[in-house]
Amino acid sequence: MRIIRQIIVLLTLSLVNISFLNAQGEFNNWYFGNNAGVTFNSGSPVALTNGALNTGEGCASISDAAGNILFYTDGMSIYNSNHVTMPNGTGLLGNSSSTQSAIIVQQPNSNNLYFVFTVGLSSSGMYYSVVDMTLNGGLGDVTAVKNVMLCSPVTEKVTAINHCNNNDVWVITHLFDSNDFYAYLVTNTGINTTPVISSVGTVHTGSSNAIGYMKASPDGSRIALAVRYMDLVELLDFDNNTGVVSNSMVLSTSIDHSYGIEFSPDGTRLYASNGLSGGSEVWQWDVSSGVLSTITASQYLVGTPATGTMGALQLGPDGLIYFVGWGNDHLGSITSPNSLGAACGYIENAVSLGGHTGNGGLPTFVQKYMYLPADFSFVDTCFGDNTYLFVS
């Protein structure tokens, strides 16, 4: 029998801790809501009160590998580490009322160049701008490459996940009034502006149905999304080698005003938030089987927040899922998101925001192995490639 994948296990007797190949510090600082923020630099989230952002929904932030904030954005303006706008950092074509107004992708193999992808309201386009951190005395600035259109019209959805080579990055959006997914590959030479187009799943039609999050699973094998006024949660497969989206499964059409979406760290559970001012909920599905009937039968009500309308769900670098609500002065958390049912843990007021309040959004990040299990790390996981497991 031909060996398709060679597994090389390197036992390192002198080490007692796992060697993670992907630094986590890039995602440690979150700015969102009404001047709200948290940092994970100490391991657990602690309130940041120095943020300049006032955004109803969309936002994105990026730090260096050591966890030092570089810049953050609401999709319209970019703020540097001194919390002032970059000189050329205004007039971007996202919108703070867009669900996922921006996502920041570091150019592979570059220490200084970042692509800021922006998505506007309802049926606007997706654009990109380039930030060069060598400009403005090391505080960074937007270059002349600004507001370059990639496609239009799109919904308020954008997510990103590593290519299976663990170097390049796929940036994925969904077209408006269409069932087309567009996946753009970012490499060390820049953006391939010819997308991989996958026509699959639900047609997102009507401006209200542009609303709702889209996320990739941490391992890059799946995509999930919410379509708000269709009350819909959809799960699809993603090939992070080819960029193809396939195998749509509608998990529910009764999640009233679905909005937030997130996977557990191990990718076996999917969570969604929903609601308007009349009430909100957090739901869980066991998606490990890949069988629609089994998945839908596993639907579980995790919690019903007593105050505020539920907004985004976001996996943190500590392996917990955090959620936000409009006007809330705390983040909630799902404390054991890999676990089924009540064992997943639900805390409504888990993290104080230091007197500030959130709204609908939390930062959208590259789901770049946001959390790895504590017993291994890996690199080069394209089908047929050698896979190196580092165990200690």
CSV table of C-alpha atoms in Angstrom, one decimal:
chain,number,residue,atom,x,y,z
A,1,MET,CA,0.0,0.0,0.0
A,2,ARG,CA,1.4,3.4,-1.0
A,3,ILE,CA,2.1,5.7,2.0
A,4,ILE,CA,0.3,8.9,1.2
A,5,ARG,CA,1.3,10.8,4.2
A,6,GLN,CA,4.5,10.3,6.1
A,7,ILE,CA,4.2,11.1,9.8
A,8,ILE,CA,7.5,12.0,11.6
A,9,VAL,CA,7.2,12.3,15.3
A,10,LEU,CA,10.2,14.0,17.0
A,11,LEU,CA,10.5,13.3,20.7
A,12,THR,CA,12.4,16.0,22.5
A,13,LEU,CA,13.3,14.7,25.9
A,14,SER,CA,15.0,17.9,27.0
A,15,LEU,CA,11.8,19.9,26.6
A,16,VAL,CA,8.8,19.8,28.9
A,17,ASN,CA,6.6,22.3,27.0
A,18,ILE,CA,5.1,22.1,23.6
A,19,SER,CA,6.8,24.3,20.9
A,20,PHE,CA,4.0,26.2,19.1
A,21,LEU,CA,4.9,27.0,15.6
A,22,ASN,CA,2.4,29.9,15.2
A,23,ALA,CA,2.9,32.8,17.6
A,24,GLN,CA,-0.4,33.8,19.2
A,25,GLY,CA,0.5,37.4,20.1
A,26,GLU,CA,-0.8,38.9,16.9
A,27,PHE,CA,-4.4,38.4,18.1
A,28,ASN,CA,-4.0,39.4,21.8
A,29,ASN,CA,-5.4,42.9,21.7
A,30,TRP,CA,-9.1,43.6,20.8
A,31,TYR,CA,-10.6,47.0,20.3
A,32,PHE,CA,-14.3,47.3,19.7
A,33,GLY,CA,-17.6,48.9,20.7
A,34,ASN,CA,-17.6,52.3,22.5
A,35,ASN,CA,-13.9,52.7,23.3
A,36,ALA,CA,-13.9,49.2,24.7
A,37,GLY,CA,-11.0,46.7,24.5
A,38,VAL,CA,-9.4,43.7,26.1
A,39,THR,CA,-5.8,42.3,26.1
A,40,PHE,CA,-4.8,38.6,26.5
A,41,ASN,CA,-1.2,39.4,27.1
A,42,SER,CA,-1.4,38.1,30.7
A,43,GLY,CA,-3.2,34.9,29.6
A,44,SER,CA,-6.7,35.9,30.6
A,45,PRO,CA,-8.5,39.0,29.1
A,46,VAL,CA,-8.1,42.3,30.9
A,47,ALA,CA,-9.9,45.5,30.0
A,48,LEU,CA,-8.2,48.1,27.8
A,49,THR,CA,-9.5,51.6,28.3
A,50,ASN,CA,-7.3,53.5,25.9
A,51,GLY,CA,-9.1,52.7,22.6
A,52,ALA,CA,-10.2,55.3,20.2
A,53,LEU,CA,-12.7,53.2,18.3
A,54,ASN,CA,-16.5,53.8,18.4
A,55,THR,CA,-18.1,51.3,16.2
A,56,GLY,CA,-21.6,49.8,16.1
A,57,GLU,CA,-20.4,46.5,14.6
A,58,GLY,CA,-17.4,45.7,12.5
A,59,CYS,CA,-13.8,46.1,13.6
A,60,ALA,CA,-10.4,44.5,13.3
A,61,SER,CA,-7.1,44.7,15.1
A,62,ILE,CA,-3.5,43.3,14.8
A,63,SER,CA,-0.5,43.1,17.1
A,64,ASP,CA,3.0,41.9,16.7
A,65,ALA,CA,4.1,38.4,17.8
A,66,ALA,CA,5.0,39.8,21.2
A,67,GLY,CA,1.5,41.1,21.7
A,68,ASN,CA,2.2,44.8,21.1
A,69,ILE,CA,-0.7,46.5,19.4
A,70,LEU,CA,0.2,47.7,15.9
A,71,PHE,CA,-3.1,49.2,14.6
A,72,TYR,CA,-6.9,48.7,14.6
A,73,THR,CA,-9.8,49.8,12.4
A,74,ASP,CA,-13.6,50.1,12.1
A,75,GLY,CA,-13.2,49.7,8.3
A,76,MET,CA,-13.3,53.4,7.7
A,77,SER,CA,-10.3,54.8,9.8
A,78,ILE,CA,-7.1,53.1,10.9
A,79,TYR,CA,-5.7,53.9,14.4
A,80,ASN,CA,-2.0,53.4,15.2
A,81,SER,CA,-0.6,52.2,18.5
A,82,ASN,CA,-0.8,55.7,19.9
A,83,HIS,CA,-4.5,55.6,19.2
A,84,VAL,CA,-4.6,58.3,16.6
A,85,THR,CA,-5.5,57.9,13.0
A,86,MET,CA,-2.7,57.1,10.5
A,87,PRO,CA,-2.0,60.1,8.3
A,88,ASN,CA,-3.5,58.4,5.2
A,89,GLY,CA,-5.7,56.2,7.4
A,90,THR,CA,-9.1,57.7,6.8
A,91,GLY,CA,-11.7,57.3,4.0
A,92,LEU,CA,-11.5,53.5,3.8
A,93,LEU,CA,-14.6,52.0,2.2
A,94,GLY,CA,-15.8,49.8,5.0
A,95,ASN,CA,-18.5,50.9,7.4
A,96,SER,CA,-18.8,50.7,11.2
A,97,SER,CA,-22.3,49.4,10.8
A,98,SER,CA,-21.2,46.5,8.5
A,99,THR,CA,-21.1,43.2,10.4
A,100,GLN,CA,-17.5,42.4,9.4
A,101,SER,CA,-16.3,45.7,8.2
A,102,ALA,CA,-12.6,44.7,8.0
A,103,ILE,CA,-10.0,42.0,8.4
A,104,ILE,CA,-6.2,42.5,8.6
A,105,VAL,CA,-3.9,40.0,6.9
A,106,GLN,CA,-0.1,40.2,7.2
A,107,GLN,CA,1.6,39.6,3.9
A,108,PRO,CA,3.3,36.2,4.2
A,109,ASN,CA,7.1,36.4,4.8
A,110,SER,CA,6.9,40.2,5.4
A,111,ASN,CA,7.5,41.8,8.8
A,112,ASN,CA,6.0,45.2,7.7
A,113,LEU,CA,3.3,44.9,5.1
A,114,TYR,CA,-0.4,44.3,6.0
A,115,PHE,CA,-3.5,44.1,3.8
A,116,VAL,CA,-6.6,45.6,5.2
A,117,PHE,CA,-9.7,44.2,3.5
A,118,THR,CA,-12.9,46.2,4.0
A,119,VAL,CA,-16.5,45.4,3.4
A,120,GLY,CA,-19.2,48.1,3.4
A,121,LEU,CA,-23.0,48.0,4.2
A,122,SER,CA,-25.4,45.6,2.6
A,123,SER,CA,-24.5,45.3,-1.1
A,124,SER,CA,-21.2,47.3,-1.2
A,125,GLY,CA,-17.9,46.0,-2.5
A,126,MET,CA,-14.8,44.4,-0.9
A,127,TYR,CA,-11.7,46.5,-1.2
A,128,TYR,CA,-8.2,46.3,0.1
A,129,SER,CA,-5.6,48.8,1.3
A,130,VAL,CA,-1.9,48.3,2.2
A,131,VAL,CA,-0.4,49.4,5.5
A,132,ASP,CA,3.4,49.7,5.7
A,133,MET,CA,4.7,49.6,9.3
A,134,THR,CA,8.0,51.3,8.3
A,135,LEU,CA,6.2,54.5,7.5
A,136,ASN,CA,5.5,57.4,9.9
A,137,GLY,CA,8.4,56.7,12.2
A,138,GLY,CA,7.4,53.0,12.7
A,139,LEU,CA,3.8,53.8,13.6
A,140,GLY,CA,2.7,52.8,10.1
A,141,ASP,CA,0.6,54.4,7.4
A,142,VAL,CA,-1.6,53.4,4.5
A,143,THR,CA,0.4,53.5,1.3
A,144,ALA,CA,-0.8,54.7,-2.1
A,145,VAL,CA,-2.4,51.3,-2.6
A,146,LYS,CA,-5.7,52.2,-1.0
A,147,ASN,CA,-9.4,51.2,-1.6
A,148,VAL,CA,-8.6,48.8,-4.5
A,149,MET,CA,-11.8,47.0,-5.4
A,150,LEU,CA,-11.7,43.2,-5.6
A,151,CYS,CA,-15.4,42.4,-6.1
A,152,SER,CA,-18.9,43.9,-5.8
A,153,PRO,CA,-21.5,43.6,-4.6
A,154,VAL,CA,-20.8,41.5,-1.5
A,155,THR,CA,-22.6,40.9,1.8
A,156,GLU,CA,-21.3,42.1,5.1
A,157,LYS,CA,-19.2,38.9,5.4
A,158,VAL,CA,-15.4,38.3,5.3
A,159,THR,CA,-13.2,35.7,6.9
A,160,ALA,CA,-9.7,34.4,6.4
A,161,ILE,CA,-7.9,31.1,7.0
A,162,ASN,CA,-4.4,29.8,6.4
A,163,HIS,CA,-3.7,27.9,3.2
A,164,CYS,CA,-2.8,24.3,4.0
A,165,ASN,CA,0.9,25.2,3.4
A,166,ASN,CA,0.6,27.2,6.6
A,167,ASN,CA,2.1,30.3,5.0
A,168,ASP,CA,-0.4,31.7,2.5
A,169,VAL,CA,-3.8,33.0,3.5
A,170,TRP,CA,-7.3,32.6,1.9
A,171,VAL,CA,-9.6,35.6,2.3
A,172,ILE,CA,-13.2,34.7,1.6
A,173,THR,CA,-16.3,36.8,1.1
A,174,HIS,CA,-19.9,36.1,-0.1
A,175,LEU,CA,-21.5,37.9,-3.0
A,176,PHE,CA,-24.8,39.7,-2.6
A,177,ASP,CA,-28.0,38.4,-4.3
A,178,SER,CA,-26.0,35.2,-5.1
A,179,ASN,CA,-24.8,31.9,-3.7
A,180,ASP,CA,-21.2,32.7,-4.8
A,181,PHE,CA,-18.2,32.5,-2.5
A,182,TYR,CA,-15.1,34.3,-3.6
A,183,ALA,CA,-11.8,33.1,-2.2
A,184,TYR,CA,-8.7,35.2,-2.8
A,185,LEU,CA,-5.2,33.8,-2.0
A,186,VAL,CA,-2.7,36.1,-0.3
A,187,THR,CA,1.0,35.0,-0.8
A,188,ASN,CA,4.4,36.6,-0.3
A,189,THR,CA,4.0,38.3,-3.7
A,190,GLY,CA,0.7,39.9,-2.8
A,191,ILE,CA,-3.0,39.2,-3.6
A,192,ASN,CA,-4.0,37.0,-6.4
A,193,THR,CA,-6.9,39.1,-7.7
A,194,THR,CA,-8.5,36.2,-9.6
A,195,PRO,CA,-10.7,34.5,-7.0
A,196,VAL,CA,-11.7,30.9,-6.7
A,197,ILE,CA,-15.5,31.0,-7.2
A,198,SER,CA,-17.8,28.5,-5.6
A,199,SER,CA,-21.5,28.6,-6.3
A,200,VAL,CA,-23.0,26.7,-3.5
A,201,GLY,CA,-25.6,27.0,-0.7
A,202,THR,CA,-28.1,29.7,0.1
A,203,VAL,CA,-28.7,32.8,-2.1
A,204,HIS,CA,-28.2,35.9,0.1
A,205,THR,CA,-30.8,38.3,-1.3
A,206,GLY,CA,-32.2,41.5,0.2
A,207,SER,CA,-30.1,44.1,2.1
A,208,SER,CA,-31.2,42.7,5.5
A,209,ASN,CA,-29.9,39.3,4.6
A,210,ALA,CA,-26.4,40.7,4.0
A,211,ILE,CA,-26.1,41.0,7.8
A,212,GLY,CA,-24.5,38.3,9.9
A,213,TYR,CA,-21.1,36.8,10.6
A,214,MET,CA,-19.1,34.2,8.6
A,215,LYS,CA,-16.2,32.3,10.2
A,216,ALA,CA,-13.8,29.6,9.2
A,217,SER,CA,-13.0,26.7,11.5
A,218,PRO,CA,-9.5,26.9,13.1
A,219,ASP,CA,-8.3,23.9,11.0
A,220,GLY,CA,-9.5,25.5,7.8
A,221,SER,CA,-11.8,22.7,6.8
A,222,ARG,CA,-15.2,24.4,7.2
A,223,ILE,CA,-17.0,27.7,6.9
A,224,ALA,CA,-20.2,28.7,8.8
A,225,LEU,CA,-22.4,31.7,8.4
A,226,ALA,CA,-25.5,33.4,9.7
A,227,VAL,CA,-28.1,35.1,7.4
A,228,ARG,CA,-29.9,37.4,9.8
A,229,TYR,CA,-33.4,37.9,8.5
A,230,MET,CA,-33.7,34.4,7.0
A,231,ASP,CA,-33.0,33.1,10.6
A,232,LEU,CA,-30.5,30.8,9.0
A,233,VAL,CA,-27.3,29.1,10.1
A,234,GLU,CA,-25.4,27.3,7.4
A,235,LEU,CA,-22.3,25.0,7.5
A,236,LEU,CA,-20.1,24.3,4.5
A,237,ASP,CA,-16.9,22.4,3.7
A,238,PHE,CA,-13.8,24.4,2.7
A,239,ASP,CA,-10.7,23.0,0.9
A,240,ASN,CA,-7.8,25.1,2.2
A,241,ASN,CA,-5.6,23.8,-0.6
A,242,THR,CA,-7.8,24.8,-3.5
A,243,GLY,CA,-10.0,27.5,-2.0
A,244,VAL,CA,-13.2,25.6,-3.0
A,245,VAL,CA,-16.4,25.8,-0.9
A,246,SER,CA,-18.7,22.8,-1.1
A,247,ASN,CA,-21.4,20.7,0.7
A,248,SER,CA,-23.8,23.2,2.1
A,249,MET,CA,-25.9,22.1,5.1
A,250,VAL,CA,-28.5,24.4,6.5
A,251,LEU,CA,-28.6,23.6,10.2
A,252,SER,CA,-31.5,25.8,11.1
A,253,THR,CA,-34.0,28.3,9.7
A,254,SER,CA,-35.5,29.1,13.0
A,255,ILE,CA,-32.7,30.9,14.9
A,256,ASP,CA,-34.6,34.2,15.1
A,257,HIS,CA,-32.4,36.9,13.6
A,258,SER,CA,-29.2,34.9,13.6
A,259,TYR,CA,-26.0,37.0,13.8
A,260,GLY,CA,-22.8,35.7,15.5
A,261,ILE,CA,-21.0,32.5,14.5
A,262,GLU,CA,-18.0,30.7,15.9
A,263,PHE,CA,-16.3,27.3,16.0
A,264,SER,CA,-14.9,25.6,19.0
A,265,PRO,CA,-11.1,25.3,19.0
A,266,ASP,CA,-11.2,21.7,17.9
A,267,GLY,CA,-13.8,22.4,15.2
A,268,THR,CA,-16.3,19.8,16.5
A,269,ARG,CA,-18.8,22.3,17.9
A,270,LEU,CA,-20.5,25.3,16.2
A,271,TYR,CA,-22.0,28.2,18.1
A,272,ALA,CA,-24.5,30.9,16.9
A,273,SER,CA,-26.0,34.0,18.6
A,274,ASN,CA,-29.2,35.6,17.7
A,275,GLY,CA,-31.9,38.0,18.8
A,276,LEU,CA,-33.3,41.5,18.8
A,277,SER,CA,-34.2,43.8,21.7
A,278,GLY,CA,-36.9,41.3,22.7
A,279,GLY,CA,-34.5,38.6,23.7
A,280,SER,CA,-31.3,36.8,22.6
A,281,GLU,CA,-29.9,33.3,22.7
A,282,VAL,CA,-26.7,31.3,22.2
A,283,TRP,CA,-26.9,28.0,20.5
A,284,GLN,CA,-24.6,25.0,20.0
A,285,TRP,CA,-24.4,22.2,17.4
A,286,ASP,CA,-22.2,19.1,17.5
A,287,VAL,CA,-20.9,19.1,13.9
A,288,SER,CA,-18.3,16.3,14.3
A,289,SER,CA,-20.3,13.7,12.4
A,290,GLY,CA,-20.7,15.7,9.2
A,291,VAL,CA,-24.2,14.2,8.9
A,292,LEU,CA,-27.0,16.8,8.6
A,293,SER,CA,-29.7,14.9,10.5
A,294,THR,CA,-27.3,14.1,13.4
A,295,ILE,CA,-26.1,17.7,13.5
A,296,THR,CA,-29.6,19.2,13.6
A,297,ALA,CA,-30.7,16.8,16.3
A,298,SER,CA,-27.8,18.0,18.5
A,299,GLN,CA,-29.0,21.7,18.6
A,300,TYR,CA,-28.7,22.9,22.2
A,301,LEU,CA,-29.6,26.2,23.9
A,302,VAL,CA,-26.5,27.3,25.7
A,303,GLY,CA,-27.8,30.5,27.3
A,304,THR,CA,-30.2,33.4,27.2
A,305,PRO,CA,-28.6,36.7,28.2
A,306,ALA,CA,-30.6,38.7,30.6
A,307,THR,CA,-29.5,42.1,29.3
A,308,GLY,CA,-28.6,43.5,26.0
A,309,THR,CA,-29.0,42.2,22.5
A,310,MET,CA,-26.5,39.5,21.5
A,311,GLY,CA,-23.8,40.4,19.0
A,312,ALA,CA,-20.6,38.6,17.9
A,313,LEU,CA,-19.0,35.5,19.1
A,314,GLN,CA,-15.2,35.3,18.9
A,315,LEU,CA,-12.7,32.6,19.8
A,316,GLY,CA,-9.9,34.0,22.0
A,317,PRO,CA,-6.2,33.0,22.1
A,318,ASP,CA,-6.9,31.4,25.4
A,319,GLY,CA,-9.3,28.8,23.8
A,320,LEU,CA,-12.5,30.3,25.2
A,321,ILE,CA,-15.3,31.8,23.1
A,322,TYR,CA,-16.3,35.4,24.1
A,323,PHE,CA,-19.5,37.2,23.2
A,324,VAL,CA,-20.7,40.8,23.3
A,325,GLY,CA,-24.0,42.6,23.5
A,326,TRP,CA,-25.2,46.0,22.5
A,327,GLY,CA,-24.5,48.4,25.4
A,328,ASN,CA,-23.1,45.7,27.7
A,329,ASP,CA,-20.2,46.6,30.0
A,330,HIS,CA,-18.9,43.0,30.2
A,331,LEU,CA,-18.0,40.3,27.8
A,332,GLY,CA,-19.6,36.9,28.3
A,333,SER,CA,-17.8,33.6,27.8
A,334,ILE,CA,-18.2,30.0,26.8
A,335,THR,CA,-15.6,28.4,29.1
A,336,SER,CA,-15.2,24.9,27.6
A,337,PRO,CA,-16.3,25.3,24.0
A,338,ASN,CA,-15.1,21.8,22.9
A,339,SER,CA,-17.6,20.2,25.3
A,340,LEU,CA,-21.1,19.2,24.5
A,341,GLY,CA,-24.3,20.7,26.0
A,342,ALA,CA,-24.2,22.2,29.5
A,343,ALA,CA,-20.6,21.2,29.9
A,344,CYS,CA,-19.5,23.9,27.5
A,345,GLY,CA,-20.0,26.4,30.3
A,346,TYR,CA,-21.7,29.8,30.0
A,347,ILE,CA,-20.9,33.0,31.9
A,348,GLU,CA,-22.9,36.1,31.0
A,349,ASN,CA,-20.7,38.7,32.7
A,350,ALA,CA,-17.2,37.2,32.5
A,351,VAL,CA,-14.9,40.1,31.7
A,352,SER,CA,-15.4,43.7,32.8
A,353,LEU,CA,-14.8,46.3,30.1
A,354,GLY,CA,-13.6,48.8,32.6
A,355,GLY,CA,-16.5,51.2,32.4
A,356,HIS,CA,-16.8,51.0,28.6
A,357,THR,CA,-19.4,49.1,26.6
A,358,GLY,CA,-19.6,46.8,23.6
A,359,ASN,CA,-22.0,46.8,20.7
A,360,GLY,CA,-22.6,44.3,18.0
A,361,GLY,CA,-19.1,43.4,17.0
A,362,LEU,CA,-15.8,41.9,18.1
A,363,PRO,CA,-12.7,42.0,16.0
A,364,THR,CA,-12.5,39.7,12.9
A,365,PHE,CA,-9.3,37.8,12.7
A,366,VAL,CA,-7.6,35.3,10.5
A,367,GLN,CA,-8.6,32.0,12.0
A,368,LYS,CA,-4.9,31.2,12.0
A,369,TYR,CA,-4.9,28.3,14.4
A,370,MET,CA,-6.3,30.7,17.1
A,371,TYR,CA,-5.9,27.8,19.5
A,372,LEU,CA,-3.9,24.6,19.3
A,373,PRO,CA,-4.4,21.6,21.5
A,374,ALA,CA,-1.9,21.4,24.3
A,375,ASP,CA,-0.2,18.2,23.2
A,376,PHE,CA,0.9,18.9,19.6
A,377,SER,CA,1.7,21.4,16.9
A,378,PHE,CA,2.0,20.9,13.2
A,379,VAL,CA,3.1,22.3,9.9
A,380,ASP,CA,2.6,21.6,6.2
A,381,THR,CA,-0.8,19.8,6.2
A,382,CYS,CA,-1.7,19.8,2.5
A,383,PHE,CA,-3.0,16.4,1.5
A,384,GLY,CA,-0.1,14.3,0.4
A,385,ASP,CA,2.6,16.4,2.1
A,386,ASN,CA,4.8,15.3,4.9
A,387,THR,CA,3.3,16.2,8.3
A,388,TYR,CA,5.6,17.0,11.1
A,389,LEU,CA,4.3,16.6,14.6
A,390,PHE,CA,6.3,18.1,17.5
A,391,VAL,CA,5.6,16.3,20.7
A,392,SER,CA,7.1,16.9,24.2
